[in-house]
Coordinates of C-alpha atoms and ligand atoms in Angstrom, one line a residue:
X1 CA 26.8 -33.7 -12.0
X2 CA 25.7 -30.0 -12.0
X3 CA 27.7 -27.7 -9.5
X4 CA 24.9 -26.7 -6.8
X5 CA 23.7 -22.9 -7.8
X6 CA 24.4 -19.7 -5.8
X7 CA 21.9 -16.9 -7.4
X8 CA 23.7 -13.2 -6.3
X9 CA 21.5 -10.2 -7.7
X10 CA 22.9 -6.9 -7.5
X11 CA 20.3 -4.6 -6.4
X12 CA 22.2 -1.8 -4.4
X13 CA 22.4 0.9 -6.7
X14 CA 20.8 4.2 -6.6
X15 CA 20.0 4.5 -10.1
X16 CA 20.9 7.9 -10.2
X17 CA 19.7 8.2 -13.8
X18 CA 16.4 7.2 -13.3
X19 CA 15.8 11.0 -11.5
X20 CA 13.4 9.2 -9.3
X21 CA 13.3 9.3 -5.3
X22 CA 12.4 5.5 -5.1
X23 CA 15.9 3.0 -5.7
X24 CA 15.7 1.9 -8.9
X25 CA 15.0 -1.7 -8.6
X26 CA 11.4 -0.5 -7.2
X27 CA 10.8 0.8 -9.7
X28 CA 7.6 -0.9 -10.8
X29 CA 7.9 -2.9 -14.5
X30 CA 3.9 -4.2 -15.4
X31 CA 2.7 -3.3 -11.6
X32 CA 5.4 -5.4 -9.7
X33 CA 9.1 -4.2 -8.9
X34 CA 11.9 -5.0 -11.5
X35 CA 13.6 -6.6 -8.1
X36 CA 10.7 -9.0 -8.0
X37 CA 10.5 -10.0 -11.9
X38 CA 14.4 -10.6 -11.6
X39 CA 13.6 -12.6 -8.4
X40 CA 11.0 -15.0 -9.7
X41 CA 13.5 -15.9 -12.8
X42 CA 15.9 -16.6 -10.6
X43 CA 13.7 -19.2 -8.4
X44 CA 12.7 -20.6 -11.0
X45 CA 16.1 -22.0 -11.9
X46 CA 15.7 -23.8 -8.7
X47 CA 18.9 -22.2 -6.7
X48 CA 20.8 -23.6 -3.4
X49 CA 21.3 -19.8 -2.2
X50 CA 20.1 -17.0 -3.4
X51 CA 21.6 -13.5 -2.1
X52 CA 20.6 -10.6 -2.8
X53 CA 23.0 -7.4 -2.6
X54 CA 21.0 -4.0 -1.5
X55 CA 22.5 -1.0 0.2
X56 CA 20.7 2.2 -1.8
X57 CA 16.8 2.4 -0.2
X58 CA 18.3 -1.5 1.4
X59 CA 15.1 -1.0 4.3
X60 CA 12.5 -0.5 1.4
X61 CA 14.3 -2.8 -1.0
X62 CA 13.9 -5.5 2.0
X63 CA 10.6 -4.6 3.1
X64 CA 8.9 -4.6 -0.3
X65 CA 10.1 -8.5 -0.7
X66 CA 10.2 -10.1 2.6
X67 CA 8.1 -12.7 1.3
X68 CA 11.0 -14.3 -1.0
X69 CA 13.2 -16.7 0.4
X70 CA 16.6 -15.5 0.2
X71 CA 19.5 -13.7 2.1
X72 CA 19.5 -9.9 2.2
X73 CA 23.5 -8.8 2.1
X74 CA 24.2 -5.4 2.5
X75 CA 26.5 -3.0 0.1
X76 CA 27.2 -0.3 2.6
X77 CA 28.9 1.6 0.1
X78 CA 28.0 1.5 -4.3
X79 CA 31.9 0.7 -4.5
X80 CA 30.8 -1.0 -8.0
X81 CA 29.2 -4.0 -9.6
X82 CA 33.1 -6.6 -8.7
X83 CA 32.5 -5.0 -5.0
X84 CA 28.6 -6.0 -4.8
X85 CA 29.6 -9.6 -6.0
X86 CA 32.5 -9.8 -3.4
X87 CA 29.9 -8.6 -0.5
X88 CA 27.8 -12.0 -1.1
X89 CA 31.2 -14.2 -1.6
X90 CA 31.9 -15.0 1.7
X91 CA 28.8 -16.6 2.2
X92 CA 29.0 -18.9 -1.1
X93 CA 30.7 -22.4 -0.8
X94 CA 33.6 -23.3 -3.3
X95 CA 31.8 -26.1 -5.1
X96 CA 28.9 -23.6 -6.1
X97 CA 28.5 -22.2 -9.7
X98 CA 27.7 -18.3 -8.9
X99 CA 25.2 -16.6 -11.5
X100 CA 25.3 -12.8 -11.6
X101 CA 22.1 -11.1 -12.2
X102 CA 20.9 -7.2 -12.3
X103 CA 18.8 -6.0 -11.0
X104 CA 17.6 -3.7 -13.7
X105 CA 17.6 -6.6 -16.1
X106 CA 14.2 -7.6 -15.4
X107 CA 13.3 -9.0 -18.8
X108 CA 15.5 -12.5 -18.8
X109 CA 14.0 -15.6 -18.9
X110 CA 15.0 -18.8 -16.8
X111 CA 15.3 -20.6 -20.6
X112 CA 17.7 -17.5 -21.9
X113 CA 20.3 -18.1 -18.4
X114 CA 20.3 -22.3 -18.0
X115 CA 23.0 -22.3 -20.7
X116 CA 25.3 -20.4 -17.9
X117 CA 24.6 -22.9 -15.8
X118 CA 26.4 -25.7 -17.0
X119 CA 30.3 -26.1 -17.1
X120 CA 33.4 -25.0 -15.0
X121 CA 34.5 -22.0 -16.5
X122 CA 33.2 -18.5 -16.9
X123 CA 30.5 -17.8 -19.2
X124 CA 28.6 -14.5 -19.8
X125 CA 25.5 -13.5 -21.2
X126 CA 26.4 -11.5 -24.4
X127 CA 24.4 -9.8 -27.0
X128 CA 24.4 -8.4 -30.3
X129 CA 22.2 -5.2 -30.6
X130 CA 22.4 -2.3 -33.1
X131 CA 22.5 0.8 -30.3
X132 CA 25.2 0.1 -28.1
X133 CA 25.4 2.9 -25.9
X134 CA 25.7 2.8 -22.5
X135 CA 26.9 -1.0 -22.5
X136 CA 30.3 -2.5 -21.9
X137 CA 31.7 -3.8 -25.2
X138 CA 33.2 -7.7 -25.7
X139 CA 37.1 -7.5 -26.8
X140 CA 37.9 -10.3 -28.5
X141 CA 41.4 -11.7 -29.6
X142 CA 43.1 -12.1 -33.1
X143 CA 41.3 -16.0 -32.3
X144 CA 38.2 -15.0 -31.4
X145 CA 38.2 -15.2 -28.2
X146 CA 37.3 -12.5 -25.3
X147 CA 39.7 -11.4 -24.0
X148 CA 37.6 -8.5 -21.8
X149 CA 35.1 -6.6 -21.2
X150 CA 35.6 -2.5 -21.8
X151 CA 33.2 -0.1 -20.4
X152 CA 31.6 2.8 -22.2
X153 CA 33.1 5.5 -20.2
X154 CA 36.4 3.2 -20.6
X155 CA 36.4 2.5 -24.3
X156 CA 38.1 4.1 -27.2
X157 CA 36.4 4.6 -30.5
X158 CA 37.4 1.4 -31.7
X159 CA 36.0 -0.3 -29.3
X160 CA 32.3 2.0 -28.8
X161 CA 31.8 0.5 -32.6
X162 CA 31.7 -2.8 -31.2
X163 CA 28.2 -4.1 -31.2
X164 CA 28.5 -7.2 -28.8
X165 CA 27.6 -6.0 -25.9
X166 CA 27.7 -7.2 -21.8
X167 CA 24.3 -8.4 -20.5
X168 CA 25.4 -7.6 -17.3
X169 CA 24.7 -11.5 -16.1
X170 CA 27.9 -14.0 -16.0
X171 CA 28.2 -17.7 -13.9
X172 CA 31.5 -18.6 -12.9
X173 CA 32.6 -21.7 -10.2
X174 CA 33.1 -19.4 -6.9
X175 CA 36.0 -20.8 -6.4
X176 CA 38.0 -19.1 -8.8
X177 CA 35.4 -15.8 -8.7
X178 CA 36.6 -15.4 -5.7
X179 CA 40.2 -15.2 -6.4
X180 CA 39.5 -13.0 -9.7
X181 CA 37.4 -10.7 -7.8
X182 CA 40.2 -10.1 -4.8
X183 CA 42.4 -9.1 -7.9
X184 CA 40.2 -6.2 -8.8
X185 CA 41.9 -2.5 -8.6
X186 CA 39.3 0.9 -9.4
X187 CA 41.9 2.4 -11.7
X188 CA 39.2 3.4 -14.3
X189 CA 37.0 6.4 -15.7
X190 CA 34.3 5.5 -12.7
X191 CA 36.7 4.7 -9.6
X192 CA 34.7 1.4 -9.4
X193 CA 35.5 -2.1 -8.8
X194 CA 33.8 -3.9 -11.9
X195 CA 33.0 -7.2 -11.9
X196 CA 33.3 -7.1 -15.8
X197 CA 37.1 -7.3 -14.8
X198 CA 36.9 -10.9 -14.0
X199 CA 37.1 -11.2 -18.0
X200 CA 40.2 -10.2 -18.4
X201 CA 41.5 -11.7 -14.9
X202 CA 40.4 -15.3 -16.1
X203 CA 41.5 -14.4 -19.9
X204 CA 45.4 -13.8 -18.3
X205 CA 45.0 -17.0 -16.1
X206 CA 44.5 -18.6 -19.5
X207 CA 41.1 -19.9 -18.1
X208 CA 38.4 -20.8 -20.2
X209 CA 36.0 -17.9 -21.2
X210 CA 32.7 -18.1 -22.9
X211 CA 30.2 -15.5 -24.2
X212 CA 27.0 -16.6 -24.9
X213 CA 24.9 -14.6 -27.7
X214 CA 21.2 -14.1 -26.3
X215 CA 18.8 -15.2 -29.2
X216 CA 16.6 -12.0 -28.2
X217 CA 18.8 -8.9 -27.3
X218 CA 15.2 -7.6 -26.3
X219 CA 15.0 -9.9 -23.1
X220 CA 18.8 -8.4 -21.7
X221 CA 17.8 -4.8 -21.9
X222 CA 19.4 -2.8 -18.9
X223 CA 16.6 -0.4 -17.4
X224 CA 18.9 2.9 -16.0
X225 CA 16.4 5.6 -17.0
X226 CA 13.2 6.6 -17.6
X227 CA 13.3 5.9 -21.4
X228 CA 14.7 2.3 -20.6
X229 CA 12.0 1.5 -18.2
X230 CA 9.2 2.3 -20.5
X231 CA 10.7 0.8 -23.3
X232 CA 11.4 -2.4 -21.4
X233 CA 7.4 -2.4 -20.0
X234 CA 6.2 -2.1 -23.7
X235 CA 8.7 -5.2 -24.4
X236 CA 7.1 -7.2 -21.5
X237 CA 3.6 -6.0 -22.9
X238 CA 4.1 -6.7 -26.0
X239 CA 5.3 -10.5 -24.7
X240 CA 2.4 -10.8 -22.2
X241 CA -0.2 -10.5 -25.3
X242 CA 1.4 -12.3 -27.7
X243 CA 1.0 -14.8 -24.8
X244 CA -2.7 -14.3 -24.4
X245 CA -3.5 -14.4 -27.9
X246 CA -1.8 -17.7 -28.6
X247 CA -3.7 -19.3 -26.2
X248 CA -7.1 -17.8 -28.0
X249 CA -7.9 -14.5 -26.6
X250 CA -9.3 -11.5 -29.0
X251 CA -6.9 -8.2 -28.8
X252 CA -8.6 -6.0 -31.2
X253 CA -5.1 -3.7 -30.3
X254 CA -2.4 -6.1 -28.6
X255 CA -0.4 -3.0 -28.5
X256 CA -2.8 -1.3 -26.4
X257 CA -3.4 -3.8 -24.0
X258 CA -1.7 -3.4 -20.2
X259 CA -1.9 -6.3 -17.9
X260 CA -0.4 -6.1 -14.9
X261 CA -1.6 -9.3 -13.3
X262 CA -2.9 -13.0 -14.7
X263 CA -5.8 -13.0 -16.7
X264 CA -7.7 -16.4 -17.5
X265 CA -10.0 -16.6 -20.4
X266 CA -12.9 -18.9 -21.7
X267 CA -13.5 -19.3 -25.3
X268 CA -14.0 -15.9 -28.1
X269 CA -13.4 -13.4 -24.8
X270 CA -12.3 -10.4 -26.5
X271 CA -11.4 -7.5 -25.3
X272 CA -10.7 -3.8 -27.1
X273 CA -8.0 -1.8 -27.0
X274 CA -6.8 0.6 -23.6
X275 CA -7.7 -1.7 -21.3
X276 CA -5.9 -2.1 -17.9
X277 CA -6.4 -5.7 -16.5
X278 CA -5.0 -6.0 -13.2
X279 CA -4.6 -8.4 -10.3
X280 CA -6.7 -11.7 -11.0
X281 CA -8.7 -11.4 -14.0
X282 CA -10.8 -14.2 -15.0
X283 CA -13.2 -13.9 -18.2
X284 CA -15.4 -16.4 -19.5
X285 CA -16.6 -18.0 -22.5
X286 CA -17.6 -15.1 -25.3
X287 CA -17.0 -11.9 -22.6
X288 CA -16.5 -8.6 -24.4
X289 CA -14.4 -5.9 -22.8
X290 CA -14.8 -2.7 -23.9
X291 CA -12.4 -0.2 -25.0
X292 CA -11.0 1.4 -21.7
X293 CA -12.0 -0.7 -18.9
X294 CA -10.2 -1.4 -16.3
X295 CA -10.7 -4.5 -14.3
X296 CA -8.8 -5.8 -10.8
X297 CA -9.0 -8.6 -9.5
X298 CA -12.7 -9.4 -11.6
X299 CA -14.3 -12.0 -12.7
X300 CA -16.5 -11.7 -15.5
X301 CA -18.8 -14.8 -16.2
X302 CA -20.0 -16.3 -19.8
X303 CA -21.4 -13.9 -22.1
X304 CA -21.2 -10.9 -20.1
X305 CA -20.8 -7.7 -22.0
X306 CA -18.5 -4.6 -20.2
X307 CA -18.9 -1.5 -22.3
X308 CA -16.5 0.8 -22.8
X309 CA -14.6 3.0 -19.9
X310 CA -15.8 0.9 -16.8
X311 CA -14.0 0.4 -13.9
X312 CA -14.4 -2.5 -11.9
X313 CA -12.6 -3.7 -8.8
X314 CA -12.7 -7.1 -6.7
X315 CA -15.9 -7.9 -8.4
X316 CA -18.3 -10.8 -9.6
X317 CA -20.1 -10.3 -13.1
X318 CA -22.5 -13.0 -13.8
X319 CA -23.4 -14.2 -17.0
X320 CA -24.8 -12.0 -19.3
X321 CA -24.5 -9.2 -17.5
X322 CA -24.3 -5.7 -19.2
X323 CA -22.1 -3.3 -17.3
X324 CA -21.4 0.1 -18.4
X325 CA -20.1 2.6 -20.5
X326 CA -18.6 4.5 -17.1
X327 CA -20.0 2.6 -14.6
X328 CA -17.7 2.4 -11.3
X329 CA -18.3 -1.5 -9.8
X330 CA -16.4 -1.1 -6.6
X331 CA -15.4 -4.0 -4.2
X332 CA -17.6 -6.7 -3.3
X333 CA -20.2 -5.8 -6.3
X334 CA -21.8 -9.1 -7.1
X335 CA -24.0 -9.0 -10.3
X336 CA -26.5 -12.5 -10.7
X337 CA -26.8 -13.5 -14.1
X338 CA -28.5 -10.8 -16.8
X339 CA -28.5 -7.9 -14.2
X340 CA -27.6 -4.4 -15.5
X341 CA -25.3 -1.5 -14.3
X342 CA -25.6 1.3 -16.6
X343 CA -23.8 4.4 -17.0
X344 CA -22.3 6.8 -13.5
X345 CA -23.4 4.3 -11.4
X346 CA -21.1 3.3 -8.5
X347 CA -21.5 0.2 -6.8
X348 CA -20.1 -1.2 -3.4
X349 CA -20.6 -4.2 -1.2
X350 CA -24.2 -4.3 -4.0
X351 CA -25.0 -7.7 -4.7
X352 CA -27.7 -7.2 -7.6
X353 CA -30.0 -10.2 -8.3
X354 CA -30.7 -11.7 -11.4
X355 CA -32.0 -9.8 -13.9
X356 CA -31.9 -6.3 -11.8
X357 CA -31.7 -3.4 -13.4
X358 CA -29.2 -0.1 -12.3
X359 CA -29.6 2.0 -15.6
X360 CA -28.5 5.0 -14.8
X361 CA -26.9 7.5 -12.6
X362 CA -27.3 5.7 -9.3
X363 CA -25.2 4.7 -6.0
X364 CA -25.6 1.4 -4.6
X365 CA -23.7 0.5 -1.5
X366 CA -24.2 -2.1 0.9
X367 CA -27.5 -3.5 -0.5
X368 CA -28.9 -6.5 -1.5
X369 CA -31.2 -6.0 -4.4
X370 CA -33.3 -8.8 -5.2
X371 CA -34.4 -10.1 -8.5
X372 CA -35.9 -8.1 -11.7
X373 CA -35.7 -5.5 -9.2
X374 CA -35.4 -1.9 -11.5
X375 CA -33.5 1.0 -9.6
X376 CA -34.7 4.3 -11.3
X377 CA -32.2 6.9 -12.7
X378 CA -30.7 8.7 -9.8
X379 CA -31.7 6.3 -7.1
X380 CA -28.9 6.4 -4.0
X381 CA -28.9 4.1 -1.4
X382 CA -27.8 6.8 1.5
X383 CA -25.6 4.4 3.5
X384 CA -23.1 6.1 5.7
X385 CA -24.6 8.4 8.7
X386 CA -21.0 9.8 9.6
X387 CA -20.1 7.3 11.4
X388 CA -21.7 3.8 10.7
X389 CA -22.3 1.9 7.2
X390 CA -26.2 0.2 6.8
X391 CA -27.7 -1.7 4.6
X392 CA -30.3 -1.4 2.2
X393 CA -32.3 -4.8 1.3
X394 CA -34.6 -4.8 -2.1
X395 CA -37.2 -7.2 -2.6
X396 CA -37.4 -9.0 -6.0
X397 CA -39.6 -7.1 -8.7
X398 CA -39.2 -4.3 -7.1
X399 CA -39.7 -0.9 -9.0
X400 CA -37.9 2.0 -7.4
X401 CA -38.5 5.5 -8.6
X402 CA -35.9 8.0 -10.3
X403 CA -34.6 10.5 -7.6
X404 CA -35.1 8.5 -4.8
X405 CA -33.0 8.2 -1.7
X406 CA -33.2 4.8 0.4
X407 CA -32.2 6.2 3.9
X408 CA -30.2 2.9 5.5
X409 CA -30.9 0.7 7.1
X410 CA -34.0 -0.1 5.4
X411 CA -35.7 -3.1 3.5
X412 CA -38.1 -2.3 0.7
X413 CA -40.4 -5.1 -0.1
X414 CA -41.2 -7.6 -2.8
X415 CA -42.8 -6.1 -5.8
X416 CA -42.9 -3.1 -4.2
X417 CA -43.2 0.3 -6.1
X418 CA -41.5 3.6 -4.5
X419 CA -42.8 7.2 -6.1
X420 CA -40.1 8.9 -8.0
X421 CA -38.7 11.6 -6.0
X422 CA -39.3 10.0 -2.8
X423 CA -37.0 10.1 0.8
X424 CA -37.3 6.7 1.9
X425 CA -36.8 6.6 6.1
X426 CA -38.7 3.5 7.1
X427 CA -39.3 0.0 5.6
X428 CA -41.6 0.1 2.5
X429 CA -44.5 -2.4 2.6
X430 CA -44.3 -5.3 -0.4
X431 CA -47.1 -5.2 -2.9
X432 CA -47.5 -1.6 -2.4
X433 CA -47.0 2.5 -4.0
X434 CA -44.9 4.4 -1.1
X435 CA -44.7 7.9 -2.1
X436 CA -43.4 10.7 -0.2
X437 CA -43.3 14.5 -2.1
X438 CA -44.1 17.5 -1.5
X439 CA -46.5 18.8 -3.8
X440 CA -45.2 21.5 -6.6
X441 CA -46.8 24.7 -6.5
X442 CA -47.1 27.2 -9.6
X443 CA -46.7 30.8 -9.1
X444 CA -48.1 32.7 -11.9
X445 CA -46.8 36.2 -13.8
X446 CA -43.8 35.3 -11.2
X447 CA -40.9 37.8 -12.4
X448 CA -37.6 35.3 -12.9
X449 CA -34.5 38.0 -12.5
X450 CA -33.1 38.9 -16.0
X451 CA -35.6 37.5 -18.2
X452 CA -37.6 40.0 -20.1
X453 CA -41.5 39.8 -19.3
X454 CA -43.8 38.5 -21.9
X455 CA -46.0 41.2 -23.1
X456 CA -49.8 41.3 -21.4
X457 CA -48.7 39.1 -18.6
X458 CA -51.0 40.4 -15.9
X459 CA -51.4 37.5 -13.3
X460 CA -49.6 38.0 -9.8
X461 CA -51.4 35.7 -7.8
X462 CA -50.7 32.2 -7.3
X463 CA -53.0 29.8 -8.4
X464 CA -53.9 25.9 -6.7
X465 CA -52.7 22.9 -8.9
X466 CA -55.8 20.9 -9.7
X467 CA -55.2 17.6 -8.2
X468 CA -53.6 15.3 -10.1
X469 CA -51.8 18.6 -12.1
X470 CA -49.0 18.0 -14.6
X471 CA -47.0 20.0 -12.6
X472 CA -46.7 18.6 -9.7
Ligands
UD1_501 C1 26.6 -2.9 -16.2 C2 27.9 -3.6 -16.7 C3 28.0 -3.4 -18.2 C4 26.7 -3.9 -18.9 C5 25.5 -3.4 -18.2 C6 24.2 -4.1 -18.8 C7 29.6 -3.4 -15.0 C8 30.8 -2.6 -14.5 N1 29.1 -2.9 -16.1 O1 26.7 -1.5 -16.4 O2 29.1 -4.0 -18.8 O3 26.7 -3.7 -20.3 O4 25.5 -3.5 -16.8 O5 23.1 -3.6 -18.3 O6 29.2 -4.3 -14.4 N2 25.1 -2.3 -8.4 C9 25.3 -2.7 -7.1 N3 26.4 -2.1 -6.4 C10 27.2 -1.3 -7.0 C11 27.0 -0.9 -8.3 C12 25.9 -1.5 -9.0 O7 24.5 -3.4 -6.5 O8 28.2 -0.8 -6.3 C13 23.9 -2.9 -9.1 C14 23.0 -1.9 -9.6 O9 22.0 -1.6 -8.7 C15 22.4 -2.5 -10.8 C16 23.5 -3.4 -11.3 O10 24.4 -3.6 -10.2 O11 21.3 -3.3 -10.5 C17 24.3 -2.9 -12.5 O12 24.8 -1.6 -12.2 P1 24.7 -0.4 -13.1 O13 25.3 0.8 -12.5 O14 23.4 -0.3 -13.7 O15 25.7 -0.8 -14.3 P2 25.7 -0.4 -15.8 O16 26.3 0.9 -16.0 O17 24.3 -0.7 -16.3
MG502 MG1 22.5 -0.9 -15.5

């Protein structure tokens, strides 16, 4: 029977290479700390305990994931990685099998670690990678086997050239960890207690050591600077859409792609290369994303085209919708089926009917606009009076005129039609023309500063518009 499963994750350091004023293990890794990625893979092996080790930022560290169901232990001092283990010892029983994880190790899968789970003796995650810089090196005997584990900053020549490297993640029975870890001395190039020294504690005992070889060295990169952390995001990028196109969605650029969430997908959704999906993200059957967009928390119904450089946020796009280029659906936008947002239009709180129209250059918050309704370019639903937020309700088949404010809260009719150019301030009648304007007067042989008069211009006096002038 398998030994019952302590999880300690070493997240107290300061990560003083990462130059950054936020401890490193918030720092964020596809829009959620690398604390939190490490966190889920290590429920997911289904643990007894799971303690986490903070001390550097340990108030934020806390805070940030109070939602997770494990014991906070603190490191008051970074006395090393051996030190960080011992602080969450005392709390582990003898009969559990203790796995070591980083922190900054965010990439490691649940499949990669259930080999360390098994057995009584100590087994650590090992790797074979070309670069390896920065990593503590495997020793191995004349037989083979290892015999320690030699820091960088610790190593000699010989050993730097070694290319099996330390993941950084070990399991060992606690009871013996224990007793290895009390045995650790400082006496090295950092003044730290490492917990790679339990390799060569066990090694003397004669106890059994095993390294495992990861099958992807790219899942046990170490994140400690600012190189390291965008490499390792472009690694779980470059995962998360190989991911979504074996399950059948379009990437025109999979490369190009950043997700930072869950997206769901119907049938031929495609989607072009820059965008940022984010949050929930639900397309249907035959959606097309253009290149650019950025969608939170959206869901984007059958057939529904987003053009290029939109920017939507907790909003509904019904089927066969067209959205965009540039347009700015903000939260609780709710587009009925074959309604149109065009390009600079912000919405908010707009729930457009279907078949409405928003072409061009418009805001549209808090209103309802009912079906086939068309909002003219430049239409702005003046919501906000400083103080309070109204609505603005549109009747279906309504025809609103370019440049015209809707002064909330008012309701403009069924089929009515609003003059372009008009300030609407009270409810506009269905089935009628309301038009407010002041009329446009032309001042003849008037002098415009800086522009050379045109030769035999005599007129100085102003002129009436007929009715019904062009210029008005
Ligand atoms: C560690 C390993 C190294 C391995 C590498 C892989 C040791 C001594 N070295 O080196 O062999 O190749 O990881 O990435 O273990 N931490 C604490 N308290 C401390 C010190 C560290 O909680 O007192 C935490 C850090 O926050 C971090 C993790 O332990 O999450 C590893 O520490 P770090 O300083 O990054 O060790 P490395 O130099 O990367
Ligand atoms: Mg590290």
């Amino acid at each position: 029977m398998r030994a019952p499963l302590a999880v300690v994750i070493l997240a107290a350091g300061k990560g003083t290479r990462m130059r950054s004023a936020l401890p490193k293990v918030l720092q964020p890794l596809a829009g959620r700390t690398l604390l939190a990625r490490v966190l889920d893979t290590a429920l997911a092996l289904e643990p007894a305990q799971v303690h986490v080790v903070c001390g550097h930022g340990a108030d934020d560290v806390t805070a940030a994931h109070a939602e997770y169901p494990v014991a906070w232990v603190e490191q008051p001092e970074q006395l090393g990685t051996g030190h960080a283990v011992a602080c969450a010892l005392p709390d582990i029983p003898d009969d559990h099998r203790v796995l070591v994880l980083a922190g900054d190790v965010p990439l490691v899968t649940p499949e990669t670690l259930a080999p360390l789970l098994e057995g009584e003796h100590l087994t650590l995650l090992a790797a074979r990678v070309e670069e390896p810089a920065g990593y503590g090196r495997l020793i191995r005997d004349g037989s083979g086997a290892v015999q320690a584990i030699v820091e960088e900053k610790d190593a000699d020549a010989e050993q730097r050239a070694v290319q099996e490297v330390n993941t950084g993640l070990l399991a060992a029975p606690a009871g013996p960890l224990r007793r290895w870890i009390a045995g650790l001395s400082a006496d090295n190039a950092q003044g730290e207690y490492y917990l790679t020294d339990v390799v060569a504690a066990a090694s003397r005992e004669g106890a059994r050591v095993e390294a495992r070889l990861a099958t992807d060295p790219d899942e046990v990169v170490g994140v400690n600077d600012q190189a390291q952390l965008a490499h390792a995001e472009r690694l779980w990028q470059r995962r998360a859409a190989h991911r979504l196109m074996r399950d059948g969605l379009r990437l025109i650029a999979p490369e190009r792609l950043t997700l930072r969430g869950t997206v769901r997908f119907g049938a031929d959704a495609a989607v072009d290369a820059d965008c940022l999906l984010e949050g929930e993200v639900v397309l249907g059957s035959r959606v097309s994303i253009g290149q650019g967009a950025v969608l939170r928390d959206c869901v984007v119904e059958d057939g529904a085209v987003i053009n290029p450089y939109t920017v939507a946020e907790e909003a509904r796009i019904g089927a066969g919708c067209e959205v965009g280029p540039f347009a700015h659906l903000r939260s609780g936008t709710r587009l009925e089926a074959g309604a149109r947002v065009g390009n600079f239009v912000e919405t908010k709180k707009a729930q457009l009917g279907p078949g409405a129209k928003a072409n061009h250059l418009s805001y549209v918050g808090d209103a309802g606009v009912g079906a086939r309704a068309n909002l003219g370019a430049g239409t702005i639903t003046c919501n906000y009076d400083g103080a309070e937020k109204h609505r603005t309700q549109i009747g279906a088949d309504a025809f609103i005129g370019s440049g015209t404010q809707l002064v909330a809260p008012v309701r403009i009719g069924e089929r009515a039609t609003i003059g372009a150019g008009t300030t609407v301030t009270r409810d506009a009648e269905a089935d009628a023309l309301t038009v407010g304007r002041s009329r446009a007067r032309t001042i003849h042989g008037w002098q415009r500063p800086g522009l050379t008069p045109r030769s035999g211009s005599t007129e100085d006096d102003e002129t009436p518009p007929a009715s019904g002038s062009a210029t008005e």
